[in-house]
């Protein structure tokens, strides 16, 4: 089945540690995105990538880093510089270049808790 | 920059009652999308509206895009317990810069 996978589903880390969230898609989509979801705030864009080896900052990129070495993979690293990292992280992809008006396909998400 | 406001934040209805969520943008949108996120799940695409004044229906769901392309609504007729979840709108401007609303969380009492 085609789709987007994110692992792990739940992740626990101590404050001060970097942590990398995985996102893989086999939809052959060009563009991939990372969102952060907090209660009552909807989805906020962290980073996006329209093509391999290229990515752009979203609205809340501070404290995060990404890479896009392969078309199907777009890992997100939450660094110790992120002041409030506990959140639900969603990865998404779209078929074409640009951020719209394509339907966004979301992965199941990773719930990160930092204590 | 472009902002998308969505109201209400929460809505609790009795099964069988209707439900509406509204989305408003500070700028003219090129298109608007709607997504549903079930509790514990991830957002799933419902529909996209592109034309001014457009109305689309999916069974009990009716989606509207305003004439000025600055607002949109999702109306559910005769809600069912399966409608429970959070409904998000997502609007894009001319530069395809998509922004999500905060969502409306719907709960349905059987």
Tab-separated table of C-alpha atoms in Angstrom, chain A residues 9 35 37 39-45 59 88 90 98-109 111, chain B residues 9-10 31 33 35 37 40-45 48 50 86 88 92 95-103:
chain	number	residue	atom	x	y	z
A	9	UNK	CA	4.454	6.826	17.233
A	35	UNK	CA	3.988	20.368	10.816
A	37	UNK	CA	0.314	20.476	16.199
A	39	UNK	CA	-3.867	21.807	21.301
A	40	UNK	CA	-6.093	24.597	19.998
A	41	UNK	CA	-3.498	25.919	17.557
A	42	UNK	CA	-4.027	23.865	14.455
A	43	UNK	CA	-1.078	22.911	12.272
A	44	UNK	CA	1.988	25.107	12.003
A	45	UNK	CA	4.552	24.579	9.265
A	59	UNK	CA	6.714	29.637	10.066
A	88	UNK	CA	2.458	16.163	18.006
A	90	UNK	CA	2.960	15.469	11.452
A	98	UNK	CA	4.769	24.053	-4.581
A	99	UNK	CA	2.464	24.058	-1.561
A	100	UNK	CA	-0.856	24.145	-3.261
A	101	UNK	CA	-3.431	23.635	-4.342
A	102	UNK	CA	-2.495	19.978	-3.923
A	103	UNK	CA	-4.181	17.677	-1.446
A	104	UNK	CA	-1.855	16.999	1.471
A	105	UNK	CA	-1.302	13.383	2.466
A	106	UNK	CA	-0.443	13.071	6.148
A	107	UNK	CA	1.451	10.422	8.051
A	108	UNK	CA	0.131	9.041	11.367
A	109	UNK	CA	2.267	11.457	13.395
A	111	UNK	CA	3.932	12.397	19.676
B	9	UNK	CA	-13.016	26.307	18.552
B	10	UNK	CA	-15.338	23.713	20.053
B	31	UNK	CA	-8.321	28.066	-2.926
B	33	UNK	CA	-9.139	22.901	1.512
B	35	UNK	CA	-9.551	18.266	6.419
B	37	UNK	CA	-8.859	14.642	11.992
B	40	UNK	CA	-5.860	10.245	17.938
B	41	UNK	CA	-5.523	10.312	14.164
B	42	UNK	CA	-4.064	12.454	11.450
B	43	UNK	CA	-5.737	14.988	9.134
B	44	UNK	CA	-7.454	13.509	6.114
B	45	UNK	CA	-8.330	15.565	3.060
B	48	UNK	CA	-10.929	21.594	-2.179
B	50	UNK	CA	-11.361	26.997	-5.959
B	86	UNK	CA	-11.570	18.154	14.464
B	88	UNK	CA	-9.594	22.122	9.714
B	92	UNK	CA	-3.730	29.227	0.033
B	95	UNK	CA	1.838	32.264	-3.887
B	96	UNK	CA	0.441	28.878	-2.819
B	97	UNK	CA	1.345	29.718	0.771
B	98	UNK	CA	-1.014	27.398	2.660
B	99	UNK	CA	-2.167	28.238	6.175
B	100	UNK	CA	-4.272	26.041	8.423
B	101	UNK	CA	-7.003	27.307	10.686
B	102	UNK	CA	-6.915	26.286	14.355
B	103	UNK	CA	-9.696	23.766	13.775
